[in-house]
Amino acid sequence: MPTIGCRVQRLRPGFEGAGRRHTASTIFNVVRGEGTTIVDGERLEWSQHDTFAVPGWTSYQHVNTSASADAVLFSYSDQPVMRSLGLYRTEDADPGA
């Protein structure tokens, strides 16, 4: 669809991603695995079949808390709309701040 962007992320065991923020709002569905997403300093624990959202321009970081299993996240966002309107921005950010 031209208004919704979809993405699949595989987080290897022990993965700790860099903090990011962008103007697109994103909804994440946990396909498998378990972990934590730090959103503006708040820890969201998740596991298979959970759903959570990260509002636009909110800093976040994904962490796979498993030492032996991958985690898979499916996400969809309004990034294509933000890009077409010239409003999309992204930057490194500290999710604990």
mmCIF file with all atom_site columns, C-alpha atoms in Angstrom:
data_model
loop_
_atom_site.group_PDB
_atom_site.id
_atom_site.type_symbol
_atom_site.label_atom_id
_atom_site.label_alt_id
_atom_site.label_comp_id
_atom_site.label_asym_id
_atom_site.label_entity_id
_atom_site.label_seq_id
_atom_site.pdbx_PDB_ins_code
_atom_site.Cartn_x
_atom_site.Cartn_y
_atom_site.Cartn_z
_atom_site.occupancy
_atom_site.B_iso_or_equiv
_atom_site.pdbx_formal_charge
_atom_site.auth_seq_id
_atom_site.auth_comp_id
_atom_site.auth_asym_id
_atom_site.auth_atom_id
_atom_site.pdbx_PDB_model_num
ATOM 1  C CA . MET A 1 1  ? 0.000  0.000   0.000  1.00 0.00 ? 1  MET A CA 1
ATOM 2  C CA . PRO A 1 2  ? 1.308  3.473   -0.749 1.00 0.00 ? 2  PRO A CA 1
ATOM 3  C CA . THR A 1 3  ? 0.437  4.787   2.730  1.00 0.00 ? 3  THR A CA 1
ATOM 4  C CA . ILE A 1 4  ? 1.746  1.992   4.984  1.00 0.00 ? 4  ILE A CA 1
ATOM 5  C CA . GLY A 1 5  ? 5.307  0.726   5.216  1.00 0.00 ? 5  GLY A CA 1
ATOM 6  C CA . CYS A 1 6  ? 5.946  -2.860  6.396  1.00 0.00 ? 6  CYS A CA 1
ATOM 7  C CA . ARG A 1 7  ? 9.158  -4.362  7.745  1.00 0.00 ? 7  ARG A CA 1
ATOM 8  C CA . VAL A 1 8  ? 10.425 -7.589  9.324  1.00 0.00 ? 8  VAL A CA 1
ATOM 9  C CA . GLN A 1 9  ? 13.362 -7.529  11.745 1.00 0.00 ? 9  GLN A CA 1
ATOM 10 C CA . ARG A 1 10 ? 15.334 -10.529 12.988 1.00 0.00 ? 10 ARG A CA 1
ATOM 11 C CA . LEU A 1 11 ? 17.095 -9.873  16.284 1.00 0.00 ? 11 LEU A CA 1
ATOM 12 C CA . ARG A 1 12 ? 19.823 -12.408 16.988 1.00 0.00 ? 12 ARG A CA 1
ATOM 13 C CA . PRO A 1 13 ? 20.302 -13.744 20.541 1.00 0.00 ? 13 PRO A CA 1
ATOM 14 C CA . GLY A 1 14 ? 21.685 -11.030 22.818 1.00 0.00 ? 14 GLY A CA 1
ATOM 15 C CA . PHE A 1 15 ? 21.059 -8.293  20.208 1.00 0.00 ? 15 PHE A CA 1
ATOM 16 C CA . GLU A 1 16 ? 21.055 -4.756  21.579 1.00 0.00 ? 16 GLU A CA 1
ATOM 17 C CA . GLY A 1 17 ? 20.156 -2.208  18.934 1.00 0.00 ? 17 GLY A CA 1
ATOM 18 C CA . ALA A 1 18 ? 21.162 1.407   18.697 1.00 0.00 ? 18 ALA A CA 1
ATOM 19 C CA . GLY A 1 19 ? 18.702 4.008   19.939 1.00 0.00 ? 19 GLY A CA 1
ATOM 20 C CA . ARG A 1 20 ? 16.712 5.719   17.172 1.00 0.00 ? 20 ARG A CA 1
ATOM 21 C CA . ARG A 1 21 ? 13.816 8.061   16.702 1.00 0.00 ? 21 ARG A CA 1
ATOM 22 C CA . HIS A 1 22 ? 11.910 9.109   13.611 1.00 0.00 ? 22 HIS A CA 1
ATOM 23 C CA . THR A 1 23 ? 8.781  11.028  12.764 1.00 0.00 ? 23 THR A CA 1
ATOM 24 C CA . ALA A 1 24 ? 6.820  7.941   11.672 1.00 0.00 ? 24 ALA A CA 1
ATOM 25 C CA . SER A 1 25 ? 4.578  6.145   14.178 1.00 0.00 ? 25 SER A CA 1
ATOM 26 C CA . THR A 1 26 ? 5.164  2.380   14.234 1.00 0.00 ? 26 THR A CA 1
ATOM 27 C CA . ILE A 1 27 ? 3.230  -0.665  15.444 1.00 0.00 ? 27 ILE A CA 1
ATOM 28 C CA . PHE A 1 28 ? 5.237  -3.820  16.208 1.00 0.00 ? 28 PHE A CA 1
ATOM 29 C CA . ASN A 1 29 ? 3.920  -7.395  16.275 1.00 0.00 ? 29 ASN A CA 1
ATOM 30 C CA . VAL A 1 30 ? 6.134  -10.031 17.891 1.00 0.00 ? 30 VAL A CA 1
ATOM 31 C CA . VAL A 1 31 ? 6.245  -13.035 15.557 1.00 0.00 ? 31 VAL A CA 1
ATOM 32 C CA . ARG A 1 32 ? 8.517  -15.048 17.843 1.00 0.00 ? 32 ARG A CA 1
ATOM 33 C CA . GLY A 1 33 ? 10.992 -14.673 20.660 1.00 0.00 ? 33 GLY A CA 1
ATOM 34 C CA . GLU A 1 34 ? 11.088 -12.347 23.607 1.00 0.00 ? 34 GLU A CA 1
ATOM 35 C CA . GLY A 1 35 ? 12.802 -9.141  24.503 1.00 0.00 ? 35 GLY A CA 1
ATOM 36 C CA . THR A 1 36 ? 12.508 -5.570  25.617 1.00 0.00 ? 36 THR A CA 1
ATOM 37 C CA . THR A 1 37 ? 12.011 -2.288  23.838 1.00 0.00 ? 37 THR A CA 1
ATOM 38 C CA . ILE A 1 38 ? 13.046 0.815   25.734 1.00 0.00 ? 38 ILE A CA 1
ATOM 39 C CA . VAL A 1 39 ? 10.755 3.693   24.747 1.00 0.00 ? 39 VAL A CA 1
ATOM 40 C CA . ASP A 1 40 ? 11.701 7.105   26.183 1.00 0.00 ? 40 ASP A CA 1
ATOM 41 C CA . GLY A 1 41 ? 13.116 5.437   29.295 1.00 0.00 ? 41 GLY A CA 1
ATOM 42 C CA . GLU A 1 42 ? 10.224 3.007   29.815 1.00 0.00 ? 42 GLU A CA 1
ATOM 43 C CA . ARG A 1 43 ? 10.935 -0.718  29.398 1.00 0.00 ? 43 ARG A CA 1
ATOM 44 C CA . LEU A 1 44 ? 8.311  -2.638  27.421 1.00 0.00 ? 44 LEU A CA 1
ATOM 45 C CA . GLU A 1 45 ? 8.750  -6.401  27.902 1.00 0.00 ? 45 GLU A CA 1
ATOM 46 C CA . TRP A 1 46 ? 7.384  -8.437  24.989 1.00 0.00 ? 46 TRP A CA 1
ATOM 47 C CA . SER A 1 47 ? 7.067  -12.030 23.838 1.00 0.00 ? 47 SER A CA 1
ATOM 48 C CA . GLN A 1 48 ? 5.461  -13.992 21.015 1.00 0.00 ? 48 GLN A CA 1
ATOM 49 C CA . HIS A 1 49 ? 2.084  -12.612 19.826 1.00 0.00 ? 49 HIS A CA 1
ATOM 50 C CA . ASP A 1 50 ? 2.424  -9.294  21.704 1.00 0.00 ? 50 ASP A CA 1
ATOM 51 C CA . THR A 1 51 ? 1.739  -5.975  19.984 1.00 0.00 ? 51 THR A CA 1
ATOM 52 C CA . PHE A 1 52 ? 3.110  -2.573  20.984 1.00 0.00 ? 52 PHE A CA 1
ATOM 53 C CA . ALA A 1 53 ? 3.381  0.895   19.467 1.00 0.00 ? 53 ALA A CA 1
ATOM 54 C CA . VAL A 1 54 ? 6.093  3.531   19.303 1.00 0.00 ? 54 VAL A CA 1
ATOM 55 C CA . PRO A 1 55 ? 4.715  7.035   18.644 1.00 0.00 ? 55 PRO A CA 1
ATOM 56 C CA . GLY A 1 56 ? 6.406  9.345   16.187 1.00 0.00 ? 56 GLY A CA 1
ATOM 57 C CA . TRP A 1 57 ? 9.571  11.169  17.345 1.00 0.00 ? 57 TRP A CA 1
ATOM 58 C CA . THR A 1 58 ? 9.867  8.894   20.386 1.00 0.00 ? 58 THR A CA 1
ATOM 59 C CA . SER A 1 59 ? 13.281 7.368   21.025 1.00 0.00 ? 59 SER A CA 1
ATOM 60 C CA . TYR A 1 60 ? 13.412 3.570   21.212 1.00 0.00 ? 60 TYR A CA 1
ATOM 61 C CA . GLN A 1 61 ? 15.819 0.636   21.299 1.00 0.00 ? 61 GLN A CA 1
ATOM 62 C CA . HIS A 1 62 ? 15.146 -3.090  20.806 1.00 0.00 ? 62 HIS A CA 1
ATOM 63 C CA . VAL A 1 63 ? 16.901 -5.741  22.910 1.00 0.00 ? 63 VAL A CA 1
ATOM 64 C CA . ASN A 1 64 ? 16.641 -9.516  22.433 1.00 0.00 ? 64 ASN A CA 1
ATOM 65 C CA . THR A 1 65 ? 16.886 -10.824 26.006 1.00 0.00 ? 65 THR A CA 1
ATOM 66 C CA . SER A 1 66 ? 17.323 -14.445 24.940 1.00 0.00 ? 66 SER A CA 1
ATOM 67 C CA . ALA A 1 67 ? 20.817 -15.920 24.923 1.00 0.00 ? 67 ALA A CA 1
ATOM 68 C CA . SER A 1 68 ? 19.860 -18.710 22.526 1.00 0.00 ? 68 SER A CA 1
ATOM 69 C CA . ALA A 1 69 ? 16.880 -17.789 20.309 1.00 0.00 ? 69 ALA A CA 1
ATOM 70 C CA . ASP A 1 70 ? 16.165 -15.230 17.608 1.00 0.00 ? 70 ASP A CA 1
ATOM 71 C CA . ALA A 1 71 ? 13.364 -12.724 18.020 1.00 0.00 ? 71 ALA A CA 1
ATOM 72 C CA . VAL A 1 72 ? 11.338 -11.648 14.982 1.00 0.00 ? 72 VAL A CA 1
ATOM 73 C CA . LEU A 1 73 ? 9.389  -8.388  14.867 1.00 0.00 ? 73 LEU A CA 1
ATOM 74 C CA . PHE A 1 74 ? 6.938  -7.427  12.118 1.00 0.00 ? 74 PHE A CA 1
ATOM 75 C CA . SER A 1 75 ? 6.175  -3.709  11.985 1.00 0.00 ? 75 SER A CA 1
ATOM 76 C CA . TYR A 1 76 ? 4.101  -1.299  9.985  1.00 0.00 ? 76 TYR A CA 1
ATOM 77 C CA . SER A 1 77 ? 4.230  2.476   9.980  1.00 0.00 ? 77 SER A CA 1
ATOM 78 C CA . ASP A 1 78 ? 3.075  5.662   8.293  1.00 0.00 ? 78 ASP A CA 1
ATOM 79 C CA . GLN A 1 79 ? 6.598  6.299   6.972  1.00 0.00 ? 79 GLN A CA 1
ATOM 80 C CA . PRO A 1 80 ? 5.533  6.467   3.275  1.00 0.00 ? 80 PRO A CA 1
ATOM 81 C CA . VAL A 1 81 ? 3.023  9.219   4.079  1.00 0.00 ? 81 VAL A CA 1
ATOM 82 C CA . MET A 1 82 ? 5.535  11.181  6.132  1.00 0.00 ? 82 MET A CA 1
ATOM 83 C CA . ARG A 1 83 ? 8.087  10.889  3.300  1.00 0.00 ? 83 ARG A CA 1
ATOM 84 C CA . SER A 1 84 ? 5.624  11.989  0.608  1.00 0.00 ? 84 SER A CA 1
ATOM 85 C CA . LEU A 1 85 ? 4.707  15.067  2.671  1.00 0.00 ? 85 LEU A CA 1
ATOM 86 C CA . GLY A 1 86 ? 8.367  15.911  3.244  1.00 0.00 ? 86 GLY A CA 1
ATOM 87 C CA . LEU A 1 87 ? 7.975  15.414  7.006  1.00 0.00 ? 87 LEU A CA 1
ATOM 88 C CA . TYR A 1 88 ? 10.085 12.299  7.553  1.00 0.00 ? 88 TYR A CA 1
ATOM 89 C CA . ARG A 1 89 ? 13.193 12.702  9.709  1.00 0.00 ? 89 ARG A CA 1
ATOM 90 C CA . THR A 1 90 ? 15.318 10.191  11.594 1.00 0.00 ? 90 THR A CA 1
ATOM 91 C CA . GLU A 1 91 ? 18.267 10.394  13.981 1.00 0.00 ? 91 GLU A CA 1
ATOM 92 C CA . ASP A 1 92 ? 20.235 8.485   16.598 1.00 0.00 ? 92 ASP A CA 1
ATOM 93 C CA . ALA A 1 93 ? 18.715 8.956   20.045 1.00 0.00 ? 93 ALA A CA 1
ATOM 94 C CA . ASP A 1 94 ? 19.166 7.787   23.628 1.00 0.00 ? 94 ASP A CA 1
ATOM 95 C CA . PRO A 1 95 ? 15.994 5.888   24.597 1.00 0.00 ? 95 PRO A CA 1
ATOM 96 C CA . GLY A 1 96 ? 16.870 6.151   28.283 1.00 0.00 ? 96 GLY A CA 1
ATOM 97 C CA . ALA A 1 97 ? 16.824 9.948   28.243 1.00 0.00 ? 97 ALA A CA 1
#
